[in-house]
PDB file of C-alpha atoms in Angstrom:
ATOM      1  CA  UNK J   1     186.983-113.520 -87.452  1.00 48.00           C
ATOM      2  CA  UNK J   2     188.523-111.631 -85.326  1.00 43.00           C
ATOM      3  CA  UNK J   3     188.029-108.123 -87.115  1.00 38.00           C
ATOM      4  CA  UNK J   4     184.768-109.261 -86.810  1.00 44.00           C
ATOM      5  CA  UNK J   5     184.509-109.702 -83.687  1.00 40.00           C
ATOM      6  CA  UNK J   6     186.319-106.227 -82.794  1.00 34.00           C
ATOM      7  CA  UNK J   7     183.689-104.521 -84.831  1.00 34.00           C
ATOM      8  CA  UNK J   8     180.847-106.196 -82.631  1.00 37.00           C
ATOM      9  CA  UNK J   9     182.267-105.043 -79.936  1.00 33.00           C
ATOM     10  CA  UNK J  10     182.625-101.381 -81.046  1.00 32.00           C
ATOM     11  CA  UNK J  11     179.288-101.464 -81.920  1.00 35.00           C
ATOM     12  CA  UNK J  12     177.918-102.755 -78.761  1.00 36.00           C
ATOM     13  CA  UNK J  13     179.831-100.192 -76.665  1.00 35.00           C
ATOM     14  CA  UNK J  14     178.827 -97.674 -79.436  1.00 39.00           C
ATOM     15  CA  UNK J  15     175.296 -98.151 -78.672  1.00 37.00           C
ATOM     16  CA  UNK J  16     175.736 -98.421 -74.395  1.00 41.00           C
ATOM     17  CA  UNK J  17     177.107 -94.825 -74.340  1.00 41.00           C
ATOM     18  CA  UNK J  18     174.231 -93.447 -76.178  1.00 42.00           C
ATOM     19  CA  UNK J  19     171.506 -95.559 -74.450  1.00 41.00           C
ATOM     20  CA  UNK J  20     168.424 -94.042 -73.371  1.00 39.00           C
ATOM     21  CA  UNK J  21     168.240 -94.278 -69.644  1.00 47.00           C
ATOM     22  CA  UNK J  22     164.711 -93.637 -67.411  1.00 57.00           C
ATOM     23  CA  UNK J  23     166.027 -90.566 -65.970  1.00 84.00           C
ATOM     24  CA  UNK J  24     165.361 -87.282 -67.364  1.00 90.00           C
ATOM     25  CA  UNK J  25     168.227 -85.125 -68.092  1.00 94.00           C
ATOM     26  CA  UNK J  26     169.006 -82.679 -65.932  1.00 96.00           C
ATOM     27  CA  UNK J  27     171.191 -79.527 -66.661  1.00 98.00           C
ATOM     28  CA  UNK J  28     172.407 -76.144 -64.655  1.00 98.00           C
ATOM     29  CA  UNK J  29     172.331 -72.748 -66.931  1.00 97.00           C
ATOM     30  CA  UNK J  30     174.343 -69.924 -65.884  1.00 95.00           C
ATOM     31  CA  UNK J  31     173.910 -66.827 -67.856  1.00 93.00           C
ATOM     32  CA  UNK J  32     173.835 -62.933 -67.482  1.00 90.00           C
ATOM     33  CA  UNK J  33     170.646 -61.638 -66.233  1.00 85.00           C
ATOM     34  CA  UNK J  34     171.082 -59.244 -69.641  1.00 84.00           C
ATOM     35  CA  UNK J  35     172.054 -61.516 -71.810  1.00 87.00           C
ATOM     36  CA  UNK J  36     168.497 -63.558 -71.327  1.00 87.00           C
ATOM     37  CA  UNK J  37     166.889 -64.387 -74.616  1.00 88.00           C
ATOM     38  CA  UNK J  38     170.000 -64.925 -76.679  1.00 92.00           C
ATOM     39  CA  UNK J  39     170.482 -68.382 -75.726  1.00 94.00           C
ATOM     40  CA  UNK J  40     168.180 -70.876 -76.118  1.00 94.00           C
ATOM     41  CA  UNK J  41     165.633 -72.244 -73.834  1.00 93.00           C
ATOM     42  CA  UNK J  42     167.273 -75.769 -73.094  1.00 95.00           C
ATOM     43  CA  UNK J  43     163.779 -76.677 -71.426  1.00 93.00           C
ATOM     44  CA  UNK J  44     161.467 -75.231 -74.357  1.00 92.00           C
ATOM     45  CA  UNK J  45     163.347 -76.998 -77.657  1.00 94.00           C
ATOM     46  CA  UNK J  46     164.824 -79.627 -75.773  1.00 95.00           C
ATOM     47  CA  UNK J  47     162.221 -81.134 -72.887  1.00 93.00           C
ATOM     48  CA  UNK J  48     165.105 -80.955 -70.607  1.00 96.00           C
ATOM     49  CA  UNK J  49     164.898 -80.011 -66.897  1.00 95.00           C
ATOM     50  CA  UNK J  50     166.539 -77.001 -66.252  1.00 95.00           C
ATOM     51  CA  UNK J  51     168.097 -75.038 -63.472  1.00 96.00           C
ATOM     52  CA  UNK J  52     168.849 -71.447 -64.391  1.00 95.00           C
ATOM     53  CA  UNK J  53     170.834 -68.743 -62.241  1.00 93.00           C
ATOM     54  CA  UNK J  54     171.416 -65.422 -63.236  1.00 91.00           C
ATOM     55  CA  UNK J  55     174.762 -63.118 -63.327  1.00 88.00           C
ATOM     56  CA  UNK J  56     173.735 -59.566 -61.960  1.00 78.00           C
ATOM     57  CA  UNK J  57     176.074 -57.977 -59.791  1.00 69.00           C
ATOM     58  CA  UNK J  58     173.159 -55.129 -58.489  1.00 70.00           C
ATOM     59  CA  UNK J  59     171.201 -57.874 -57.355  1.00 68.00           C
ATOM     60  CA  UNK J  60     174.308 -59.899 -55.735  1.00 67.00           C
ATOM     61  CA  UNK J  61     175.050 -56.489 -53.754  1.00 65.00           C
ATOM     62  CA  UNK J  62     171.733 -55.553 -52.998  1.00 71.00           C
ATOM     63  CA  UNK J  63     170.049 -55.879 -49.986  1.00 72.00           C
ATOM     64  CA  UNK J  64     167.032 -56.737 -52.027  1.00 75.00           C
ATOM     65  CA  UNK J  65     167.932 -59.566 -53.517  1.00 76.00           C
ATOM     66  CA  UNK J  66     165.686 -61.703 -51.884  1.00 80.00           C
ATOM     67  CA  UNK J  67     162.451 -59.473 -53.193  1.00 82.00           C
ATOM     68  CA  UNK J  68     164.375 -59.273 -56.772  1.00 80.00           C
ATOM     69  CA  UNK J  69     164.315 -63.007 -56.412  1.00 82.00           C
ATOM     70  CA  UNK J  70     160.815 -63.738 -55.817  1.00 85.00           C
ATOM     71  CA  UNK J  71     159.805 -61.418 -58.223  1.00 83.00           C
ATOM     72  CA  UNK J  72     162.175 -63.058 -60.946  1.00 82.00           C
ATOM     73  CA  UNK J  73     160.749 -66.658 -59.847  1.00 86.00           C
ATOM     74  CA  UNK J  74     157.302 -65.251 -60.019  1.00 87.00           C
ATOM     75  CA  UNK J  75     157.826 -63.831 -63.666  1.00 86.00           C
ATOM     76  CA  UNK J  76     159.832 -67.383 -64.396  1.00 86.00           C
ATOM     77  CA  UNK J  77     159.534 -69.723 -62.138  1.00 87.00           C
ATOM     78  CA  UNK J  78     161.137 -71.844 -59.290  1.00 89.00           C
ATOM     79  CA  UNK J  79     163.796 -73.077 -61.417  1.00 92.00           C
ATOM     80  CA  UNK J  80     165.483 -69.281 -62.267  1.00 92.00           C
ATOM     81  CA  UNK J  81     167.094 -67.150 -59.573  1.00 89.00           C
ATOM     82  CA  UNK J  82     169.911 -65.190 -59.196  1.00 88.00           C
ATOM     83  CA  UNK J  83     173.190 -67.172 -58.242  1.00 88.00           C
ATOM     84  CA  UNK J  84     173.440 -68.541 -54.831  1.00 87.00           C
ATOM     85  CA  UNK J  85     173.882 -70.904 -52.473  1.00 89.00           C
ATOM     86  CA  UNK J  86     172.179 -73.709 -53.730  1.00 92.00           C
ATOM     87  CA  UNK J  87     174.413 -74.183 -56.980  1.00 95.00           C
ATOM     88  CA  UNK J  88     176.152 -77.364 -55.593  1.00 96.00           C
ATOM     89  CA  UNK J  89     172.878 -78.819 -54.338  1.00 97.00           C
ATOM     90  CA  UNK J  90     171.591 -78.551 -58.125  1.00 97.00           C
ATOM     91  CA  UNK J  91     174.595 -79.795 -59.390  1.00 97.00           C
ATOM     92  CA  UNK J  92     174.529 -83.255 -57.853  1.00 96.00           C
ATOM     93  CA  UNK J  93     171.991 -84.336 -59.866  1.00 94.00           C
ATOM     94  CA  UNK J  94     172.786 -82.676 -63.074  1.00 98.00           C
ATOM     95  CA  UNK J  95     174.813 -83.966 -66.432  1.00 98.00           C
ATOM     96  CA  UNK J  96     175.488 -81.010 -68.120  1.00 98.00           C
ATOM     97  CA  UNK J  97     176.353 -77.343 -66.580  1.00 98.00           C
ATOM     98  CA  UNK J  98     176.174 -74.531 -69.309  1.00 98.00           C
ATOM     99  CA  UNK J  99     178.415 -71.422 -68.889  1.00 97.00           C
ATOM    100  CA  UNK J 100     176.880 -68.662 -71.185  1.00 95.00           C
ATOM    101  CA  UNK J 101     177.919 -66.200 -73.567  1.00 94.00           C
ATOM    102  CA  UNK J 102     179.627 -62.823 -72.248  1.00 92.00           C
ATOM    103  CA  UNK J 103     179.354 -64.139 -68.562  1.00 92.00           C
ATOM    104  CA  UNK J 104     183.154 -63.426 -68.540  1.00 89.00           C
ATOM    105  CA  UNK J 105     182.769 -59.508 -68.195  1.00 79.00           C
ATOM    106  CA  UNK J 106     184.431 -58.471 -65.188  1.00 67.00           C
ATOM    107  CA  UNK J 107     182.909 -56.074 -62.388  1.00 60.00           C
ATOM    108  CA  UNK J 108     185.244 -53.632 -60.673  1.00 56.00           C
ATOM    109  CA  UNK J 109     182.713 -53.851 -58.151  1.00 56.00           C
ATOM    110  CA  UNK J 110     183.204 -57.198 -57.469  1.00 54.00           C
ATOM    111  CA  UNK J 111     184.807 -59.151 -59.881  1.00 58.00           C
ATOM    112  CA  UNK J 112     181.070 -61.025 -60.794  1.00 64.00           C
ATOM    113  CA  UNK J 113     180.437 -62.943 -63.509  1.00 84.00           C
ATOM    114  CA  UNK J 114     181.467 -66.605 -64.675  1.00 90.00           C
ATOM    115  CA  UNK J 115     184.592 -66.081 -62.895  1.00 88.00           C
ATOM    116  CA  UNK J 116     182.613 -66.093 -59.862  1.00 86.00           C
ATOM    117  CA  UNK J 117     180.848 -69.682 -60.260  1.00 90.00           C
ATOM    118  CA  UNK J 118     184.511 -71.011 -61.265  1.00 91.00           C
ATOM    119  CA  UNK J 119     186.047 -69.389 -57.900  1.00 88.00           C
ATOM    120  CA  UNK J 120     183.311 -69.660 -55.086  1.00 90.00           C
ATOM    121  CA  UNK J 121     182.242 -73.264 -56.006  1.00 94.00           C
ATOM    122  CA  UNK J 122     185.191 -75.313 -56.954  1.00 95.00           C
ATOM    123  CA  UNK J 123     184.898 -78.563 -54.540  1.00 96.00           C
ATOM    124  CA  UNK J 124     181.413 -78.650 -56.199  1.00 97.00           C
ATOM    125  CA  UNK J 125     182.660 -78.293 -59.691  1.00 98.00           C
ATOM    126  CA  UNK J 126     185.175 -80.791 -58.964  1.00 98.00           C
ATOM    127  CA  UNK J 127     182.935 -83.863 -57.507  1.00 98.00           C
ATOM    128  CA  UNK J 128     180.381 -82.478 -60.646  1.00 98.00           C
ATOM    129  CA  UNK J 129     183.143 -83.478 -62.808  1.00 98.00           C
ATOM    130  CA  UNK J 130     184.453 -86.339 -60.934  1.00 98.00           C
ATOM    131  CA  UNK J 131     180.650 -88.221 -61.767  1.00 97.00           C
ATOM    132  CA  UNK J 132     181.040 -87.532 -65.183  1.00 98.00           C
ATOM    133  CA  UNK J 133     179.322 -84.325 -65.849  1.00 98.00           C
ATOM    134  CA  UNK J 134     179.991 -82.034 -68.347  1.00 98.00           C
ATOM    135  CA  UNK J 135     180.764 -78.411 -68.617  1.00 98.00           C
ATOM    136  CA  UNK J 136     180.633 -76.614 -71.965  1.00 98.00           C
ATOM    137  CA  UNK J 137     182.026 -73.028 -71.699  1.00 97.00           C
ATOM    138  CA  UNK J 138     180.669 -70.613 -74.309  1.00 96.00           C
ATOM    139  CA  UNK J 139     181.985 -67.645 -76.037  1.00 93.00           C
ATOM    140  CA  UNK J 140     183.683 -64.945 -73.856  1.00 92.00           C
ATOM    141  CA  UNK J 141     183.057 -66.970 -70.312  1.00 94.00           C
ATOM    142  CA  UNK J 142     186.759 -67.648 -69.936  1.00 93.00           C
ATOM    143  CA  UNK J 143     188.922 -65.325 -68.290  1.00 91.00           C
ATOM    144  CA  UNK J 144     193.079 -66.615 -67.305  1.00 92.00           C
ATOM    145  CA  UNK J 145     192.421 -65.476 -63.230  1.00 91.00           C
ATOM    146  CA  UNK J 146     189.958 -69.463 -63.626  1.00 93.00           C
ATOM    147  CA  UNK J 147     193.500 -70.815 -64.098  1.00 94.00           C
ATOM    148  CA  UNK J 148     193.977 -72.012 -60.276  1.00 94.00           C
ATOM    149  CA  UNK J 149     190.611 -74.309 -60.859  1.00 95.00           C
ATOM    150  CA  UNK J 150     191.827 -75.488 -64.489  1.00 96.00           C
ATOM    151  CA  UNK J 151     194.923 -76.868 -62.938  1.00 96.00           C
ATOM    152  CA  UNK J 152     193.381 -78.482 -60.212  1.00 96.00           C
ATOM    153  CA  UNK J 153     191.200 -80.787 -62.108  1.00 97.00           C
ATOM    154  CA  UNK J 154     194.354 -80.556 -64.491  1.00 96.00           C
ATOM    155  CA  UNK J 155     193.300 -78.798 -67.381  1.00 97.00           C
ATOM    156  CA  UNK J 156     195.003 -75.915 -69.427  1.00 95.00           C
ATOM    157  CA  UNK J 157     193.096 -72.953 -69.744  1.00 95.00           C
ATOM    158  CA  UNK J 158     193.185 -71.888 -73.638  1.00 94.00           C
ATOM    159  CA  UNK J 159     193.188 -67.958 -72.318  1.00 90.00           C
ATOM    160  CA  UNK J 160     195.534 -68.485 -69.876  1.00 89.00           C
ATOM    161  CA  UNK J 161     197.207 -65.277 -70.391  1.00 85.00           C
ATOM    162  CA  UNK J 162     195.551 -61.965 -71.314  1.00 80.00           C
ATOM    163  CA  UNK J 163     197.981 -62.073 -74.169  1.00 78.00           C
ATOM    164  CA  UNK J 164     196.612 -65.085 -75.701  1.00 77.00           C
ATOM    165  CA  UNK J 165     193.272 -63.792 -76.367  1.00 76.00           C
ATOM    166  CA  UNK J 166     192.792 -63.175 -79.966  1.00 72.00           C
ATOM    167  CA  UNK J 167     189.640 -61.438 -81.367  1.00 76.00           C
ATOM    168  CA  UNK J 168     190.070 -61.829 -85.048  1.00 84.00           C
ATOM    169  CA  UNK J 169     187.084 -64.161 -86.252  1.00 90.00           C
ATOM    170  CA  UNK J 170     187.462 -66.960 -88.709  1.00 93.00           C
ATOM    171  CA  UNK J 171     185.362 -69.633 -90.276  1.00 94.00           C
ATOM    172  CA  UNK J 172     186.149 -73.172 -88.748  1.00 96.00           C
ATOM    173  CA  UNK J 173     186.435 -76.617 -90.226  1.00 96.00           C
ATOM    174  CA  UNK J 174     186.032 -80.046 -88.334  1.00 96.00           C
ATOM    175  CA  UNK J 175     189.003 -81.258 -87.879  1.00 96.00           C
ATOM    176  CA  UNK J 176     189.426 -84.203 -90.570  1.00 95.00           C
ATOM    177  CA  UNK J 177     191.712 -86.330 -87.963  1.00 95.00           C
ATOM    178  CA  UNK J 178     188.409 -85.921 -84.858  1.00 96.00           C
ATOM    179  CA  UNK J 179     185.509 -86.112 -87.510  1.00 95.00           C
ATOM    180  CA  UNK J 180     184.093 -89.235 -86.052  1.00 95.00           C
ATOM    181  CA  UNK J 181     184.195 -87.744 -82.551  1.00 96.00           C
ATOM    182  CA  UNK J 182     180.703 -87.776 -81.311  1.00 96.00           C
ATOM    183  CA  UNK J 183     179.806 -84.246 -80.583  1.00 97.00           C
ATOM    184  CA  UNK J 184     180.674 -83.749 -84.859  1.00 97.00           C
ATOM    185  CA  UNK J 185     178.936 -86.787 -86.437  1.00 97.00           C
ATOM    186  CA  UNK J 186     176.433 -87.940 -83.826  1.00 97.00           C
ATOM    187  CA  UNK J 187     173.112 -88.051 -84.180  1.00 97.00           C
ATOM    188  CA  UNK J 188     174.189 -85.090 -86.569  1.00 97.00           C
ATOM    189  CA  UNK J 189     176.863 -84.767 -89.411  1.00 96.00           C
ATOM    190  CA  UNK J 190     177.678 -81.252 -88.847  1.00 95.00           C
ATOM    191  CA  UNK J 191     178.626 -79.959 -91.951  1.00 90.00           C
ATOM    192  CA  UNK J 192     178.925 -76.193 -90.934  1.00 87.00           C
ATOM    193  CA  UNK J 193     180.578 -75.365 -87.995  1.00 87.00           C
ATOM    194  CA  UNK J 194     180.164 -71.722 -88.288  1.00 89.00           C
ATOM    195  CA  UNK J 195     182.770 -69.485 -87.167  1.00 91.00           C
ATOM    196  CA  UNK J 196     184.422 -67.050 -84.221  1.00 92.00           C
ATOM    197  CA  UNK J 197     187.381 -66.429 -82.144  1.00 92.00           C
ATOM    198  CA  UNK J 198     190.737 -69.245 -82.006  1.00 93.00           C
ATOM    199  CA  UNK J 199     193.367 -70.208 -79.574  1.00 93.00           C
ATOM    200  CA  UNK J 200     196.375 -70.942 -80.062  1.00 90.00           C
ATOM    201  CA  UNK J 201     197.273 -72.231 -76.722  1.00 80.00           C
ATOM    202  CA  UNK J 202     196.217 -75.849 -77.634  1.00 87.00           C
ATOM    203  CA  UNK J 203     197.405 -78.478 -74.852  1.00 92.00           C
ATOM    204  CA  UNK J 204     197.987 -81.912 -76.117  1.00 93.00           C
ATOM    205  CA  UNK J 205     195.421 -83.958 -74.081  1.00 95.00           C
ATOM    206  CA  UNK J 206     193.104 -81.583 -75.807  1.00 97.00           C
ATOM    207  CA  UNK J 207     190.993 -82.419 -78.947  1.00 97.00           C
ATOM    208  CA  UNK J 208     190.951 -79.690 -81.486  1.00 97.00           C
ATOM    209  CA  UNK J 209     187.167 -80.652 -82.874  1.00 97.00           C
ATOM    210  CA  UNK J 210     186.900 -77.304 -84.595  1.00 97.00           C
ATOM    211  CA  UNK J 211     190.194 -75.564 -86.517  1.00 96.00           C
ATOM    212  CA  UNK J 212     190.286 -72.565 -88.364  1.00 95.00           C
ATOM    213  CA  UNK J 213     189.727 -73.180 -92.267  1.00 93.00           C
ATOM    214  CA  UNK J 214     192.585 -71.506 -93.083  1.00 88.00           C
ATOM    215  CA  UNK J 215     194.861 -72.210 -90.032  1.00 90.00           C
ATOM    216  CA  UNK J 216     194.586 -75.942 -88.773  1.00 89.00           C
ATOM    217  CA  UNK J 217     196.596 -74.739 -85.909  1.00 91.00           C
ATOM    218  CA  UNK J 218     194.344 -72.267 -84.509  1.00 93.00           C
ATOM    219  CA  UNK J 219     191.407 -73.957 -82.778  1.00 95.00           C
ATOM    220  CA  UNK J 220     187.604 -72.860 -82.072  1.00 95.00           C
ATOM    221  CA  UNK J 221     186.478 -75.700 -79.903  1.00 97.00           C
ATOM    222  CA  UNK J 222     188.514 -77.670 -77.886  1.00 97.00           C
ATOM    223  CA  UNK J 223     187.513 -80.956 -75.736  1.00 98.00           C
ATOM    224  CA  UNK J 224     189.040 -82.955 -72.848  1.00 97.00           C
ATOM    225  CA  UNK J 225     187.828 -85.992 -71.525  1.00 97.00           C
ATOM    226  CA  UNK J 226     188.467 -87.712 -68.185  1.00 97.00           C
ATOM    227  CA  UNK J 227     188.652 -84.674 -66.235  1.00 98.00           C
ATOM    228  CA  UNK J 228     189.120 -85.474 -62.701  1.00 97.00           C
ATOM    229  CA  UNK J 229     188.131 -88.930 -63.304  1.00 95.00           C
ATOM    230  CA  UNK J 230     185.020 -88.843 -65.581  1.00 97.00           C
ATOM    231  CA  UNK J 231     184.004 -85.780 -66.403  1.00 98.00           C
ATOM    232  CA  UNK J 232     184.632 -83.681 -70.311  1.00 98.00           C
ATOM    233  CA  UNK J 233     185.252 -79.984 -70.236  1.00 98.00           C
ATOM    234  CA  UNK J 234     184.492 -78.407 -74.198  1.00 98.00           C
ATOM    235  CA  UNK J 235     185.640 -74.809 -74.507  1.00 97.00           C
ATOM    236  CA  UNK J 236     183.572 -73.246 -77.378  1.00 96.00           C
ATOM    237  CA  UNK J 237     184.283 -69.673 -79.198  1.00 94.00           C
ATOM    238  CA  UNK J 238     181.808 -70.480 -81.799  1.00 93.00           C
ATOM    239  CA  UNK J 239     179.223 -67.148 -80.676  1.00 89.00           C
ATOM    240  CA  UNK J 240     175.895 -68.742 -82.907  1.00 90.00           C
ATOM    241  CA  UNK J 241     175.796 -72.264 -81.421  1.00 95.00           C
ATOM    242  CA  UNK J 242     173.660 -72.328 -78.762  1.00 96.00           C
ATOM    243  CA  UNK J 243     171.872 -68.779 -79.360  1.00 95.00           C
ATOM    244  CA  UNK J 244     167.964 -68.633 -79.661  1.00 93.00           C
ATOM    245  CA  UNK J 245     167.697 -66.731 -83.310  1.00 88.00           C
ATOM    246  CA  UNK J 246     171.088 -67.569 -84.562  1.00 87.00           C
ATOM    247  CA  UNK J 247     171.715 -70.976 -83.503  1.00 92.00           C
ATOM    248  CA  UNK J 248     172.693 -74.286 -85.174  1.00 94.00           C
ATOM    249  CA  UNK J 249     170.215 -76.914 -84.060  1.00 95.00           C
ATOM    250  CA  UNK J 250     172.500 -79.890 -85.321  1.00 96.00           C
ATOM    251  CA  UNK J 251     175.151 -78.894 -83.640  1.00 97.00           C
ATOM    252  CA  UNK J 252     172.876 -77.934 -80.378  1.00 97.00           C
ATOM    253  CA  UNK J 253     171.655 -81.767 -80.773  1.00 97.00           C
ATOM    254  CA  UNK J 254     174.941 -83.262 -81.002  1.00 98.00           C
ATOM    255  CA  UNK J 255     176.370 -81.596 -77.544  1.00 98.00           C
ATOM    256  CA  UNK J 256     173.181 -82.286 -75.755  1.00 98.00           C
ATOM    257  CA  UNK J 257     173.407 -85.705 -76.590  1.00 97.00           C
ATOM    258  CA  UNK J 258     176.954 -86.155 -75.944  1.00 97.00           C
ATOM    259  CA  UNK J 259     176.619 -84.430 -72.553  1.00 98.00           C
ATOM    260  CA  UNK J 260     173.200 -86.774 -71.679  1.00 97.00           C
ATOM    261  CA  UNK J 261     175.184 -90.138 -73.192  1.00 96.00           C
ATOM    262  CA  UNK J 262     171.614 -90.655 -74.894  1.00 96.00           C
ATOM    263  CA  UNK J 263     170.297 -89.341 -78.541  1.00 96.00           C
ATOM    264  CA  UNK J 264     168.255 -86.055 -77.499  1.00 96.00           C
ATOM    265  CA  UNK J 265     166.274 -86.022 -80.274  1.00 94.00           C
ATOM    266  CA  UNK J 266     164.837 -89.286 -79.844  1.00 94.00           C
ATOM    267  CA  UNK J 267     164.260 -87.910 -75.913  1.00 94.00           C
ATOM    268  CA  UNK J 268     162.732 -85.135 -77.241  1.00 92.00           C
ATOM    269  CA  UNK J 269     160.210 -87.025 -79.523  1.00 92.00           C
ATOM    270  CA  UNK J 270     159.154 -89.355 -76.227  1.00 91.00           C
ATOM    271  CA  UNK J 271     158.184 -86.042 -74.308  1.00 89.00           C
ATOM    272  CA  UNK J 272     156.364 -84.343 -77.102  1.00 87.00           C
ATOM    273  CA  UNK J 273     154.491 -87.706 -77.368  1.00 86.00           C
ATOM    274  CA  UNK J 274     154.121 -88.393 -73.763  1.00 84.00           C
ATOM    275  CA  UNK J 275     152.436 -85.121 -74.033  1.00 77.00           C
ATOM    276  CA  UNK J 276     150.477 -85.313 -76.721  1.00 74.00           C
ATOM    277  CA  UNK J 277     152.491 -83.163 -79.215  1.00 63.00           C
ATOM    278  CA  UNK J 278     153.810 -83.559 -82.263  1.00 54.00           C
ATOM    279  CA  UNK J 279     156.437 -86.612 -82.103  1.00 44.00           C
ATOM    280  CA  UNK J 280     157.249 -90.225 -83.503  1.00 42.00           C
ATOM    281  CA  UNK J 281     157.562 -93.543 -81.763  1.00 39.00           C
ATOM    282  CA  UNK J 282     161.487 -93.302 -80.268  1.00 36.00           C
ATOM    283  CA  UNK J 283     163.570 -96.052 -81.448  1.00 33.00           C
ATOM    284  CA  UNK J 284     165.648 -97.341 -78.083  1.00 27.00           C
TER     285      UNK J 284
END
């Protein structure tokens, strides 16, 4: 009976984290202006609302940047500039901020790049976090001078030396101890995890998701929940998840839907539906 009972319980609160809610999800894209068109369009496959900011040191240092702007948001849109001021206002109503791939490259100019976002907006990042959002960090967007903010919100930074990065790829395995954790088995069984770069520099409050096949010790993705509160940090060095050619749609799904606490493919069926695309009736 009472096994039973435990098992109704997991199930109920099973089913309240993934809920569908009547907001839209909202997410914040960093990326390098050069880098645009390797990742994905979150808004285009997904439905989701999107705010997307640019890494470009010329146009950071230029006394243009306002004209570079409003020609970037006439090619694009309102919802892409360059980075700026308004990063914190865009956060408070997000759930999900996505660091890109190569946004760690540094500038000798100015030191631009993710490193930049992690430094100049911390007591934003901080209260993002402390409401429960999430912030996945992609491949090569780490860099050990983000330490000081890590610690702060009192997480270890996997490259938290420049001796600690490692550029020797493997192929990854879930991790048979985490493969019930969410962002591996939910809505997707991910059966491939692909492959790239491992740390070794695994803290213990850290879930290894994603190990290398032939070294469990050596991790590719690494999570960590309840960061300043509520929020979950997932430091990824798989390069081909979230790219637009290259990418791996289950595993895409999973993340989304771990970072929006709400199955995004059944999201993404109500929006094609609501407007009058392809789609099926969304089981809630």
């Amino acid at each position: 009976m009472a096994k039973s009972l435990l098992i109704a319980v997991l199930f109920l609160f099973a089913i309240n984290i993934f809920a569908a809610t009547d907001n839209d999800p909202m997410m914040v894209v960093v990326i390098p202006l050069n880098k645009d068109g390797l990742i994905i369009n979150f808004e285009k496959e997904y439905s989701i609302k999107m705010r997307c900011y640019f890494l470009d040191e010329d146009f950071e240092l230029s006394n243009e940047k306002m004209d570079m702007t409003k020609q970037l948001q006439g090619k694009r849109g309102p919802a892409y500039s360059f980075l700026d001021e308004t990063l914190p206002e865009s956060l408070v109503n997000a759930e999900f901020l996505y660091i890109g791939q190569f946004s760690s490259m540094e500038s000798k100019k100015s030191g631009y790049g993710s490193l930049t976002v992690i430094t100049r907006f911390q007591d934003a990042l901080r209260k993002f976090l402390a409401k429960g959002g999430t912030i996945y960090f992609d491949y090569q967007s780490l860099r050990p001078e983000m330490n000081s903010f890590f610690e702060s919100v009192g997480v270890t930074n996997p490259y938290k030396t420049w001796e600690q990065l490692k550029i020797e790829e493997y192929n990854y395995e879930i991790n048979p101890k985490y493969k019930e954790q969410p962002i591996v088995s939910y809505p997707n069984n991910i059966v491939f995890p692909g492959r790239g770069w491992c740390w070794e520099n695994l803290a213990k409050n850290q879930i290894p998701v994603l190990t290398a096949k032939q070294n469990p010790g050596k991790a590719g993705m690494l999570i960590q929940t309840n960061v300043n509160g509520a929020g979950t940090i997932i430091f990824s060095n798989a390069y081909a998840i979230f790219r637009d050619k290259q990418g791996n749609k289950m595993f895409q799904e999973n993340v989304l839907s771990l970072a929006f606490k709400r199955n995004i493919l059944d999201y993404k069926k109500k929006k094609e539906k609501e407007s009058g695309g392809p789609g099926s009736d969304v089981q809630l």
